[in-house]
PDB file of C-alpha atoms in Angstrom:
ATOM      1  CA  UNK A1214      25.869   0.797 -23.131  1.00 88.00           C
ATOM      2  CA  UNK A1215      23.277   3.689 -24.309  1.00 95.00           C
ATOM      3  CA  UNK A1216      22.221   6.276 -21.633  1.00 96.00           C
ATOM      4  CA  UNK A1217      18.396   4.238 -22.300  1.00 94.00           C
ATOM      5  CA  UNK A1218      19.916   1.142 -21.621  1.00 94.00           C
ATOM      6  CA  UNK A1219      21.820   1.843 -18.805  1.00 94.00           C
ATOM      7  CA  UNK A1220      18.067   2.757 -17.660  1.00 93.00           C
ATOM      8  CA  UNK A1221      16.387   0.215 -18.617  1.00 90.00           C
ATOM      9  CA  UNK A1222      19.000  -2.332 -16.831  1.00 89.00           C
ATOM     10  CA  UNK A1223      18.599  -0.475 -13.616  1.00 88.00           C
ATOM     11  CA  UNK A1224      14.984  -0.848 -13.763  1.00 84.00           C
ATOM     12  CA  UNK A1225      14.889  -4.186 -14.568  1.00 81.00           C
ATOM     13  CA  UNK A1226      17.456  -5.298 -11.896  1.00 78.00           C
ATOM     14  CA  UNK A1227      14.898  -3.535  -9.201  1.00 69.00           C
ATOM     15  CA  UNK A1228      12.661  -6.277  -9.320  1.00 65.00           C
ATOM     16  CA  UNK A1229       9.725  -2.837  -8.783  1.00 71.00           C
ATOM     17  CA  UNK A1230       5.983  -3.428  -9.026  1.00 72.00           C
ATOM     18  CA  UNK A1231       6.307  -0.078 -11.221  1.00 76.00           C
ATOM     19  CA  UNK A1232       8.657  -1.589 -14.433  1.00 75.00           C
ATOM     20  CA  UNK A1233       5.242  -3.970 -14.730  1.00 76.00           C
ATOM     21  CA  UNK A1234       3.062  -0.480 -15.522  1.00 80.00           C
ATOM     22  CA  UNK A1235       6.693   0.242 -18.078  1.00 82.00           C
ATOM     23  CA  UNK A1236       6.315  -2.844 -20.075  1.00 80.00           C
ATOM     24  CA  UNK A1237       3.119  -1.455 -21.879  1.00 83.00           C
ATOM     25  CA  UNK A1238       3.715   2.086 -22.901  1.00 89.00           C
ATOM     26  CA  UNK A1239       4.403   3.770 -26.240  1.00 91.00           C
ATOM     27  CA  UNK A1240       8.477   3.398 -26.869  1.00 92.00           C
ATOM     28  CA  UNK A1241       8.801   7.136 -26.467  1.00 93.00           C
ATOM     29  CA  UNK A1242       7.033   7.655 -23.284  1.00 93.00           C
ATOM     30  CA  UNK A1243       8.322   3.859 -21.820  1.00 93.00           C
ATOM     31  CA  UNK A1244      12.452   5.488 -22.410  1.00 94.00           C
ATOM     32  CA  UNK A1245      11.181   8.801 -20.436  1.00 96.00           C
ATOM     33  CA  UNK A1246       9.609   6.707 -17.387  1.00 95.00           C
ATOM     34  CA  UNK A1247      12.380   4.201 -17.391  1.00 94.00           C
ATOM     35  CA  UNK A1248      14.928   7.338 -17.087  1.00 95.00           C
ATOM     36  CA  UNK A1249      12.930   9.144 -14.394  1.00 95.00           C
ATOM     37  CA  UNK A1250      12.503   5.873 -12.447  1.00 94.00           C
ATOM     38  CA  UNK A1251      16.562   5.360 -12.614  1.00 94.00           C
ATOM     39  CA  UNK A1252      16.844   8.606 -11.165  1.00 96.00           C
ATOM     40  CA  UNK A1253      14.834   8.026  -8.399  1.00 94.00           C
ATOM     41  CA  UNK A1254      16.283   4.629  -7.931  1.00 93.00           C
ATOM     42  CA  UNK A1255      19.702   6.131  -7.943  1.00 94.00           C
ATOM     43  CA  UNK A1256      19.234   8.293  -5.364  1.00 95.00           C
ATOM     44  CA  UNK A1257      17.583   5.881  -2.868  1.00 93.00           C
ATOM     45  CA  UNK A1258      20.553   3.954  -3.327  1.00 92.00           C
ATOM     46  CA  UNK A1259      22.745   6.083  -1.833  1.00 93.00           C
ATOM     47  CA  UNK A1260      20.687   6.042   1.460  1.00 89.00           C
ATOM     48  CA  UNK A1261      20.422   2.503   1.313  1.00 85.00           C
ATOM     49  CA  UNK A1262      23.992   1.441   0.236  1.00 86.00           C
ATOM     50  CA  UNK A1263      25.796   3.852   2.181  1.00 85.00           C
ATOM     51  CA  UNK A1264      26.226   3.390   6.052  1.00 83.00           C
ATOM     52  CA  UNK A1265      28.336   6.671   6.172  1.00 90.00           C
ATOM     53  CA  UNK A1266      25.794   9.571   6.721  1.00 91.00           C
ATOM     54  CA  UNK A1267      28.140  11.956   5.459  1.00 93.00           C
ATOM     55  CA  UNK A1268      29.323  10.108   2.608  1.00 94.00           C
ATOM     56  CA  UNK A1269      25.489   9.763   1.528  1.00 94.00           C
ATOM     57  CA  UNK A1270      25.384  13.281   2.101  1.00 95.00           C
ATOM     58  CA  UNK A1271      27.909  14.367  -0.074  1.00 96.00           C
ATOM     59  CA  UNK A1272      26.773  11.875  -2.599  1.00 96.00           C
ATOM     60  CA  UNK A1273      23.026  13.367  -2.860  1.00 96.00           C
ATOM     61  CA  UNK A1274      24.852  16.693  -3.057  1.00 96.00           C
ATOM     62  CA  UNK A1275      26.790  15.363  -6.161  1.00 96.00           C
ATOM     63  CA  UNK A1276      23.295  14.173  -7.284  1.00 97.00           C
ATOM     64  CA  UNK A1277      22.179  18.026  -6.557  1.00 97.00           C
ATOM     65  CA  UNK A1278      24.492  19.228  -9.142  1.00 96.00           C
ATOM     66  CA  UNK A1279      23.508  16.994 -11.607  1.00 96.00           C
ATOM     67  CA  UNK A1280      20.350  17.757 -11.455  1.00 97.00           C
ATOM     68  CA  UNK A1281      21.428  21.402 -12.153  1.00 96.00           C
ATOM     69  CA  UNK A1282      23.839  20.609 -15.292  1.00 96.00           C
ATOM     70  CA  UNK A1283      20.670  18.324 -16.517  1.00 96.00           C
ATOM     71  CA  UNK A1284      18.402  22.011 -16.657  1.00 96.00           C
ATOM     72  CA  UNK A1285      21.273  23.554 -18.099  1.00 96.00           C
ATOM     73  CA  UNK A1286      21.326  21.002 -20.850  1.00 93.00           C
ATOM     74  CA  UNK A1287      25.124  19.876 -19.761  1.00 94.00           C
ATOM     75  CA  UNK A1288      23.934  16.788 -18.159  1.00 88.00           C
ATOM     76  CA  UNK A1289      26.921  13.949 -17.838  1.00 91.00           C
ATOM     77  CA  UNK A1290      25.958  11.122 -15.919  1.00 95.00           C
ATOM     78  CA  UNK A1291      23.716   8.183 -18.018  1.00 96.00           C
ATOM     79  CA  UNK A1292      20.601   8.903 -16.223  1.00 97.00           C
ATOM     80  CA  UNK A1293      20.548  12.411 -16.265  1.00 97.00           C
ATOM     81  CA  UNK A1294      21.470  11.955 -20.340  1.00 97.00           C
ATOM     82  CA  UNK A1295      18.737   9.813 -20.700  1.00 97.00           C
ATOM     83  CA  UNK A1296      16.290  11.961 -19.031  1.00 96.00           C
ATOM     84  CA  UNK A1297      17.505  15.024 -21.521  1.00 96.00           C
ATOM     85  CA  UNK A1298      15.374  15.062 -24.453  1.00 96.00           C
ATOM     86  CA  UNK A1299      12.375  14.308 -22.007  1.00 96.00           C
ATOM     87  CA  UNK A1300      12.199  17.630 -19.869  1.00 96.00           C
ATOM     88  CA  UNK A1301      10.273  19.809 -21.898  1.00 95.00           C
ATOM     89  CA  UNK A1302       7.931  17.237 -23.685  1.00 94.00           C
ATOM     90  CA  UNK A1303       6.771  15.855 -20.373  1.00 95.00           C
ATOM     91  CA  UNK A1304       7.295  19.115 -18.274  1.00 95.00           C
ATOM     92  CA  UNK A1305       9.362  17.473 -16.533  1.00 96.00           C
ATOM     93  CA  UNK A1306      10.508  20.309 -13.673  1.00 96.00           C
ATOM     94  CA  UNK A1307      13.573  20.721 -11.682  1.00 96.00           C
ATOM     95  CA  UNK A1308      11.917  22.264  -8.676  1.00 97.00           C
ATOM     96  CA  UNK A1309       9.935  18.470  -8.257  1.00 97.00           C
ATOM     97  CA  UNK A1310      13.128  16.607  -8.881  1.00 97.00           C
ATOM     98  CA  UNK A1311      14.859  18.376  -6.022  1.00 97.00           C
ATOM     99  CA  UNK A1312      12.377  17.448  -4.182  1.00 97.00           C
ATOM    100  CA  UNK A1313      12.573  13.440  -4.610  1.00 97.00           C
ATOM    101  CA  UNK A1314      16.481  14.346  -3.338  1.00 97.00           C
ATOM    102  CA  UNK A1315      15.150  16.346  -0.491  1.00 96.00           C
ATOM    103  CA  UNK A1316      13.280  13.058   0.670  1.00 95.00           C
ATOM    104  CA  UNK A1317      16.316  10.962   0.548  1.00 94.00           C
ATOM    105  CA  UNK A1318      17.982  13.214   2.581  1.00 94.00           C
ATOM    106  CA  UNK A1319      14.968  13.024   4.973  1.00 94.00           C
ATOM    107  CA  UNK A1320      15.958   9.616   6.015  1.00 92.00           C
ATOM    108  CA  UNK A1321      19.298  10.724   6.869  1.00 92.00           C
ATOM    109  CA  UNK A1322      18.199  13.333   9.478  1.00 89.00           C
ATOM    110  CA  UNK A1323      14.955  11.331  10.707  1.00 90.00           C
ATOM    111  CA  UNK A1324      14.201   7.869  11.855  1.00 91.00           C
ATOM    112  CA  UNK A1325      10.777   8.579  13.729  1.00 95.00           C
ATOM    113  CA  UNK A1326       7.500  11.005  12.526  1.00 96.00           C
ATOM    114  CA  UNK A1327       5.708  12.095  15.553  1.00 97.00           C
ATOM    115  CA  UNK A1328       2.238  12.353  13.978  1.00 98.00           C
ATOM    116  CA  UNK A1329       0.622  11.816  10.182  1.00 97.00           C
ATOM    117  CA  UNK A1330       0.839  15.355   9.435  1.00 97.00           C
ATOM    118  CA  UNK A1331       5.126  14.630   9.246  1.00 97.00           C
ATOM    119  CA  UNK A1332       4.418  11.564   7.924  1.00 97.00           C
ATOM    120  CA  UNK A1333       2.833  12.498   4.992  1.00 97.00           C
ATOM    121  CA  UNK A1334       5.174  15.308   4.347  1.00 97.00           C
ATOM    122  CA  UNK A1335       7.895  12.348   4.048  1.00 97.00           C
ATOM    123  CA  UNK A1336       5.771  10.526   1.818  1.00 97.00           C
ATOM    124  CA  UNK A1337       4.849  13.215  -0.443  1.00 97.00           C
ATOM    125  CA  UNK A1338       8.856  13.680  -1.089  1.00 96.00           C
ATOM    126  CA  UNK A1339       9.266   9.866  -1.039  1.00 94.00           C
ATOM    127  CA  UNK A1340       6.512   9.386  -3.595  1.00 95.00           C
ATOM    128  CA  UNK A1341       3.826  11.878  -3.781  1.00 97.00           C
ATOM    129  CA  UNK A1342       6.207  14.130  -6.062  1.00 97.00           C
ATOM    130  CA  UNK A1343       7.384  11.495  -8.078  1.00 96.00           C
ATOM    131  CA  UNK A1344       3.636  10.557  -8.861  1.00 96.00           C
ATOM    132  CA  UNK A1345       3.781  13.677 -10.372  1.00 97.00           C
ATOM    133  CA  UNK A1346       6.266  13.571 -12.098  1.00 97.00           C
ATOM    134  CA  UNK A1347       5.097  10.046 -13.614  1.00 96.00           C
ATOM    135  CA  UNK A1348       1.896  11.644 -14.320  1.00 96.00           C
ATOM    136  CA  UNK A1349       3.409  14.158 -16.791  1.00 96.00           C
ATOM    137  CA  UNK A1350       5.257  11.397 -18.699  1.00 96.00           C
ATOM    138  CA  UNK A1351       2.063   9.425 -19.054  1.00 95.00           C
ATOM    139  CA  UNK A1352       0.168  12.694 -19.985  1.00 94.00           C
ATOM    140  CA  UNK A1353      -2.716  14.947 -19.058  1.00 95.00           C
ATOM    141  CA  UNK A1354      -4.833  17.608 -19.965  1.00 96.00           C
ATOM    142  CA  UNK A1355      -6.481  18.762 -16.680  1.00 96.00           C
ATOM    143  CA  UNK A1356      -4.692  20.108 -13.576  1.00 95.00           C
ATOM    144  CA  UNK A1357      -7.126  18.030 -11.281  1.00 96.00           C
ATOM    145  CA  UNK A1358      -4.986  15.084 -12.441  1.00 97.00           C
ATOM    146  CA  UNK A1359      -1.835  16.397  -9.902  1.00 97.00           C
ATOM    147  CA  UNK A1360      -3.840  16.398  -7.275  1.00 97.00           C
ATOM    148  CA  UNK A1361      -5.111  12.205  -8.025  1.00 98.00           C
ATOM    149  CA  UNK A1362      -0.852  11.803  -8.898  1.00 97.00           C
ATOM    150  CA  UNK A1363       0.042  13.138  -5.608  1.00 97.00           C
ATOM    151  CA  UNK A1364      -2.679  11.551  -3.654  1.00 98.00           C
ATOM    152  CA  UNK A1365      -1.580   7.921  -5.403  1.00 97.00           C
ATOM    153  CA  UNK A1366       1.782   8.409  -4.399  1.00 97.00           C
ATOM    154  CA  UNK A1367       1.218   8.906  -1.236  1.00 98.00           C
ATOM    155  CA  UNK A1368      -1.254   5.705  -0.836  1.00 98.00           C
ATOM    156  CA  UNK A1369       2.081   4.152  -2.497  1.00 97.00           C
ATOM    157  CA  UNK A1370       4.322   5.074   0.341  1.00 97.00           C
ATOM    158  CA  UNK A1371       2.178   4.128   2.804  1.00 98.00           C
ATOM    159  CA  UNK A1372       1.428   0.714   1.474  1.00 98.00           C
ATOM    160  CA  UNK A1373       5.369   0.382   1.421  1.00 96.00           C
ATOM    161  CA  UNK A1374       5.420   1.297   5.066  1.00 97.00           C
ATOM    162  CA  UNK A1375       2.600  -1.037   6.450  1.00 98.00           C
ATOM    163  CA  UNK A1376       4.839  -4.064   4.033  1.00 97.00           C
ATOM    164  CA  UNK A1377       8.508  -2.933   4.763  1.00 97.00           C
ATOM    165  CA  UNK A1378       7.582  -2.422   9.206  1.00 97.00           C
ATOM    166  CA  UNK A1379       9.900  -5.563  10.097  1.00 96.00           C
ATOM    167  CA  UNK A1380      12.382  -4.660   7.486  1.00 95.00           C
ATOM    168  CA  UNK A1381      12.647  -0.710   8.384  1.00 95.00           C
ATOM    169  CA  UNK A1382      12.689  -1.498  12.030  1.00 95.00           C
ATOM    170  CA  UNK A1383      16.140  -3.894  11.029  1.00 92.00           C
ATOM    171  CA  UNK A1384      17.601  -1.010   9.450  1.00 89.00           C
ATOM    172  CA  UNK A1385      16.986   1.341  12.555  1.00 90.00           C
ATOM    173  CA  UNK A1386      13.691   3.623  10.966  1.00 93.00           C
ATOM    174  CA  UNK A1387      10.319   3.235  12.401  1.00 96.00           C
ATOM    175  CA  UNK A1388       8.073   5.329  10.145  1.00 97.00           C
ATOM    176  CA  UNK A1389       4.617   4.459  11.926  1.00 97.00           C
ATOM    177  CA  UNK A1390       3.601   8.185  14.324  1.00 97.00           C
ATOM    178  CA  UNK A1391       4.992   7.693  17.466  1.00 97.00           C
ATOM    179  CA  UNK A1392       1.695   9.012  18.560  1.00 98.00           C
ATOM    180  CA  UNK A1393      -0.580   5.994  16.968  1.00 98.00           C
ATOM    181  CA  UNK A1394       2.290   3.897  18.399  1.00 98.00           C
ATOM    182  CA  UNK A1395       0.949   5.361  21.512  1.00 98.00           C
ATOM    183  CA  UNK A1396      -2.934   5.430  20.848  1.00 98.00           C
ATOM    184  CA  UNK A1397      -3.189   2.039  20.136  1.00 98.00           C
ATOM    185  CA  UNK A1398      -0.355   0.655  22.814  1.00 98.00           C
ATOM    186  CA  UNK A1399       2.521  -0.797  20.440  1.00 97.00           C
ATOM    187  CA  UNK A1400       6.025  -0.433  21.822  1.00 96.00           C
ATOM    188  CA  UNK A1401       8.748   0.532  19.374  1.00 95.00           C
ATOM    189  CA  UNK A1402      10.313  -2.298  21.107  1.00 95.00           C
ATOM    190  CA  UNK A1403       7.609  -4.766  20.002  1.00 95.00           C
ATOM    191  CA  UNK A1404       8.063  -3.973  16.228  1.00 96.00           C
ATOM    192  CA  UNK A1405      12.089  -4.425  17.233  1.00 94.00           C
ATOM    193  CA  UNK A1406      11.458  -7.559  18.237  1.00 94.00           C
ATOM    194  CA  UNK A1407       8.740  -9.247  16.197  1.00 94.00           C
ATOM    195  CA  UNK A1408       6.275  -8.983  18.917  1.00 96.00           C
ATOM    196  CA  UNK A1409       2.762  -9.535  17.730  1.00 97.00           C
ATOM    197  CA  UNK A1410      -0.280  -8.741  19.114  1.00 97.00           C
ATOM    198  CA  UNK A1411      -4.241  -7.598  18.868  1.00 98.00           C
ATOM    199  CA  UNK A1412      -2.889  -4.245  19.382  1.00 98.00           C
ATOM    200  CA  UNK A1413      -0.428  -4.038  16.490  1.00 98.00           C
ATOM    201  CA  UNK A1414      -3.018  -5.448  14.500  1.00 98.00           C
ATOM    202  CA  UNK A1415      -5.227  -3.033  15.008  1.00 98.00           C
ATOM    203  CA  UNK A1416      -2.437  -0.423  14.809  1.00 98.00           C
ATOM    204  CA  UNK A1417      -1.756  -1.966  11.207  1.00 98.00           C
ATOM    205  CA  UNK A1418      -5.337  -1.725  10.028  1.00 98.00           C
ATOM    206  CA  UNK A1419      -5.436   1.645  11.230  1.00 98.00           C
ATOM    207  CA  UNK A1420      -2.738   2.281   8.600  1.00 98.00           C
ATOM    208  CA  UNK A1421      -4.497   0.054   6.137  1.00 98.00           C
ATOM    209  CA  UNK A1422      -7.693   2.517   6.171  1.00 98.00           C
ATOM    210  CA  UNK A1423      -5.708   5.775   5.907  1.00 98.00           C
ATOM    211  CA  UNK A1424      -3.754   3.904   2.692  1.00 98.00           C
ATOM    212  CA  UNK A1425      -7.255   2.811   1.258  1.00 97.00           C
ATOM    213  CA  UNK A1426      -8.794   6.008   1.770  1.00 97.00           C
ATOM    214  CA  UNK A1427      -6.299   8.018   0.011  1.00 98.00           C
ATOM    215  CA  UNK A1428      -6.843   5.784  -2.989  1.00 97.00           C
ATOM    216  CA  UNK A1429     -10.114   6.414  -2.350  1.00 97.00           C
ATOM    217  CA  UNK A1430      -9.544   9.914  -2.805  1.00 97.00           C
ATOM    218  CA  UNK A1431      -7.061   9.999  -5.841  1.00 97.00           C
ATOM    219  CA  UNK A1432      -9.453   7.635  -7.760  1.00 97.00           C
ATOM    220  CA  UNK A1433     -11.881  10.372  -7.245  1.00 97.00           C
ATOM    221  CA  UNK A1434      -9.507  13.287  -8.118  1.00 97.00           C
ATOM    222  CA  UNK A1435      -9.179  11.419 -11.086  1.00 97.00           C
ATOM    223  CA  UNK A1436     -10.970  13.385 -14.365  1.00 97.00           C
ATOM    224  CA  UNK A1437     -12.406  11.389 -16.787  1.00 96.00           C
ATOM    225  CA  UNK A1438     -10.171  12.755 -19.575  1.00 96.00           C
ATOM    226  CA  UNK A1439      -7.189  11.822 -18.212  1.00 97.00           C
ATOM    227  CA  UNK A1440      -8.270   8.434 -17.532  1.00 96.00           C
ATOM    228  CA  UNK A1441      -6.708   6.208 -20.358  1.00 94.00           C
ATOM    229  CA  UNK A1442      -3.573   8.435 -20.602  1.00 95.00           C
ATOM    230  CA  UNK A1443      -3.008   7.571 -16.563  1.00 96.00           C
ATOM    231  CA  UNK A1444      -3.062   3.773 -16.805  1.00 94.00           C
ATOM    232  CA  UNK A1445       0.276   3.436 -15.763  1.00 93.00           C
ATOM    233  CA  UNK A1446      -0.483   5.038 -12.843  1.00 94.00           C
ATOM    234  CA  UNK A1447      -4.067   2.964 -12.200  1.00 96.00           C
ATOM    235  CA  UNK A1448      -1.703  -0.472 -12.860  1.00 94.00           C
ATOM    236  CA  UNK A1449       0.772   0.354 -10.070  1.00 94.00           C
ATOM    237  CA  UNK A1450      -3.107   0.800  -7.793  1.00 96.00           C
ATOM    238  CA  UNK A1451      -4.202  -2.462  -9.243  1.00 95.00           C
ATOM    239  CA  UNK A1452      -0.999  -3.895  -7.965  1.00 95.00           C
ATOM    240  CA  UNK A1453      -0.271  -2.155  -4.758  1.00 96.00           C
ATOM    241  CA  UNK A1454      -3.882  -2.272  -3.655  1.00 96.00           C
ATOM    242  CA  UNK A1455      -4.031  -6.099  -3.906  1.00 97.00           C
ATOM    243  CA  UNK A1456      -0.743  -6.185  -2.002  1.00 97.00           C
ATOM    244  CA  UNK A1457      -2.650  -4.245   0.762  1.00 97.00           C
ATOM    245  CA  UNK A1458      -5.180  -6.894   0.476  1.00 97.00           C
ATOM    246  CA  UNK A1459      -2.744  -9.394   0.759  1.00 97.00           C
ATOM    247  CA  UNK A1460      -1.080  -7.917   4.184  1.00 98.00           C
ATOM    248  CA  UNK A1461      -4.504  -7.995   5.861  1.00 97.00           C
ATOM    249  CA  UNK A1462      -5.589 -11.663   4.443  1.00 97.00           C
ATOM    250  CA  UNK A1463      -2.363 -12.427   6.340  1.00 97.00           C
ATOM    251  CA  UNK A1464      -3.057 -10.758   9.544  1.00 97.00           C
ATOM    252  CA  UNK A1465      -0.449  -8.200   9.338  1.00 98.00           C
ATOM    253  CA  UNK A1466       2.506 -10.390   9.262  1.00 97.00           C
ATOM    254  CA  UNK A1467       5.084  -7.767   8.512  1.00 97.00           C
ATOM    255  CA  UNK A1468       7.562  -8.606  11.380  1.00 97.00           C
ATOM    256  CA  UNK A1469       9.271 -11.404  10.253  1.00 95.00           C
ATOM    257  CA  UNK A1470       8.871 -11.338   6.462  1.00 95.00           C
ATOM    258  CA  UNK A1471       8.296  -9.062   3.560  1.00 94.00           C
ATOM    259  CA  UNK A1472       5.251 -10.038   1.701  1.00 95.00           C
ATOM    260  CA  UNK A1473       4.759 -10.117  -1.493  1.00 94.00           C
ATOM    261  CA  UNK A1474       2.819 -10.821  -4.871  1.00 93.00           C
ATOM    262  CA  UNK A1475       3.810 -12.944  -7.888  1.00 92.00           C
ATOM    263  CA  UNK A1476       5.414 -11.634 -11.136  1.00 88.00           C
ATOM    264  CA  UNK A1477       2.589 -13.737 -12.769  1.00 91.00           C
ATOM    265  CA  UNK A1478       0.126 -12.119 -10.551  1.00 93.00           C
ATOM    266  CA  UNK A1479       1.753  -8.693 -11.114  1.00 91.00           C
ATOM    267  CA  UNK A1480       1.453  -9.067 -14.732  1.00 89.00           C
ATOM    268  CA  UNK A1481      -2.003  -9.993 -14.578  1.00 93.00           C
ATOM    269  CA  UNK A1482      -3.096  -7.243 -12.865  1.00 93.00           C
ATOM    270  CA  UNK A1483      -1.241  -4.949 -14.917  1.00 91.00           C
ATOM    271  CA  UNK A1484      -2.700  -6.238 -18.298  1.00 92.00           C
ATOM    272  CA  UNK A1485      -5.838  -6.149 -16.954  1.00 93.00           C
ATOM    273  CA  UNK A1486      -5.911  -2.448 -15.861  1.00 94.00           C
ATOM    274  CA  UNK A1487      -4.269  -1.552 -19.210  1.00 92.00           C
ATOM    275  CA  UNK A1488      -6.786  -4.013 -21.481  1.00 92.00           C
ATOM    276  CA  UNK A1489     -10.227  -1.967 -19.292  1.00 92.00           C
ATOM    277  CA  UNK A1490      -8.345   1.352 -19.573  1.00 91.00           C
ATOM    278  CA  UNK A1491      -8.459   1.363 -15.441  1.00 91.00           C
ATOM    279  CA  UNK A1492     -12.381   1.843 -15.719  1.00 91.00           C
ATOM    280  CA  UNK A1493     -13.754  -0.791 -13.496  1.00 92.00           C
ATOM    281  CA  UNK A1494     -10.585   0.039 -10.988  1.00 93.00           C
ATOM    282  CA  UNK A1495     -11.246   3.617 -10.505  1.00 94.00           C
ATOM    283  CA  UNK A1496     -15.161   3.006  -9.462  1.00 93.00           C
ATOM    284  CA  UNK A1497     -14.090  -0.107  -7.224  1.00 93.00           C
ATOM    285  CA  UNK A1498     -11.624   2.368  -4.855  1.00 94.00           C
ATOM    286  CA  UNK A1499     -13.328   5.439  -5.593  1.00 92.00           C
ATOM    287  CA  UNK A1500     -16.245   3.714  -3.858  1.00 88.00           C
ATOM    288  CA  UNK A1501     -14.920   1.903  -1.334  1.00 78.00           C
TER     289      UNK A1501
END
């Protein structure tokens, strides 16, 4: 097996809304995605497959020193091989992929976020760095487009959070601030338990509107020139948007189940953005 499609395998296997956005790039740019997206799934792997702190700790180390022998062109394992010839063209930088690393290791020390200013710190390593990243392999010509990469990446996370409460809470994290918890009267012990009630809901569409406004926001970071180049980016919206949608037609179900949207629907979405070149999607959230 190739370093590309050892990459491509893991990707697939992830069953990701983002290997939709893959499926219609240039085979150049589709190899350096694939191989940055392995990375990052490697690494939250460790957190997830390991129930040994310290052996995940040691692990993301290892994953540390890879990333070093990768800038020093010595790279070894398939990921890191595949990701080689992709550094330079899509300024790819070492800095941002300690980072994603960094966030991993977040989970390790934290379970709880006191208030959204910690919380988005978390998400920015969880996902607002490796929109920017991703933004770099799609290509872009004006430094405004960082700004709409991280702000995407962010309403990523977030979306992930409001889905993934029930499921977290199983696995003993609890990302919503403990002081909204408080604000709007929701017991950590009620999300433990699968309580429902007007007040989560209202907690969860609290979340909802920070999510939709920092679409809202990155849509309108967004420069016109860059447009076309970012569609991967503006499919993953398409698709993580109508899974916000989706949540709230459902009345914030997240306790009990992990909700979710159809390959078929997935793909739809996807071809659609790519087909309009993201136009129409851009004005909806920027003006919502």
């Amino acid at each position: 097996m190739t370093p590309d499609e050892y990459c491509q395998e893991k990707a697939a296997k992830s069953g990701s809304s983002f290997y939709y956005s893959f499926l219609f790039l240039p085979p150049e740019r589709r190899r350096a995605i694939t191989a940055l997206y392995a990375f990052c799934r490697e690494v939250d792997d460790v957190v997830d497959e390991c129930t040994d702190p310290s052996v995940a700790r040691i692990k993301l180390t290892w994953w540390r020193t890879q990333v070093d022998q990768l800038f020093a062109g010595q790279a070894e394992h398939p990921v890191m091989r595949a990701l080689q010839p992709h550094l330079e063209p899509c300024g790819i930088a070492r800095e941002r992929m300690l980072a994603v690393i960094d966030g991993m290791e977040m989970d390790l020390d934290q379970t709880r976020y006191l208030d959204w200013p910690g919380l988005r710190k978390y998400c920015w390593h969880a996902a607002g760095v490796v929109g920017e990243l991703s933004a770099g392999v799609f290509g872009y010509s004006d430094p405004r487009t960082m700004e709409y990469a991280s702000k995407l990446g962010l309403a990523f996370q977030l979306t992930n959070i409001i889905r993934d409460v029930g499921d977290d809470a199983r696995r003993g994290r609890i990302y919503l601030p403990i002081n909204e918890l408080q604000q709007f009267e929701v017991k950590a012990a009620d999300i433990l338990n699968g309580t429902y009630s007007d007040q989560f809901s209202a907690l969860m569409a609290f979340q909802a509107d920070r999510a939709r406004q920092l679409y809202k926001e990155a849509m309108q970071s967004l420069p016109e020139a860059d447009r076309r180049a970012q569609r991967p980016g503006l499919m993953m919206a398409a698709i993580y948007h109508a899974l916000l949608d989706e949540i709230e037609r459902d009345n914030w179900q997240v306790l009990h189940q992990r909700i979710s949207l159809t390959p078929l629907r997935k793909l739809w979405l996807a071809w659609k953005t790519w087909v309009s070149g993201g136009r129409g999607l851009v004005r909806r959230l920027a003006a919502r």
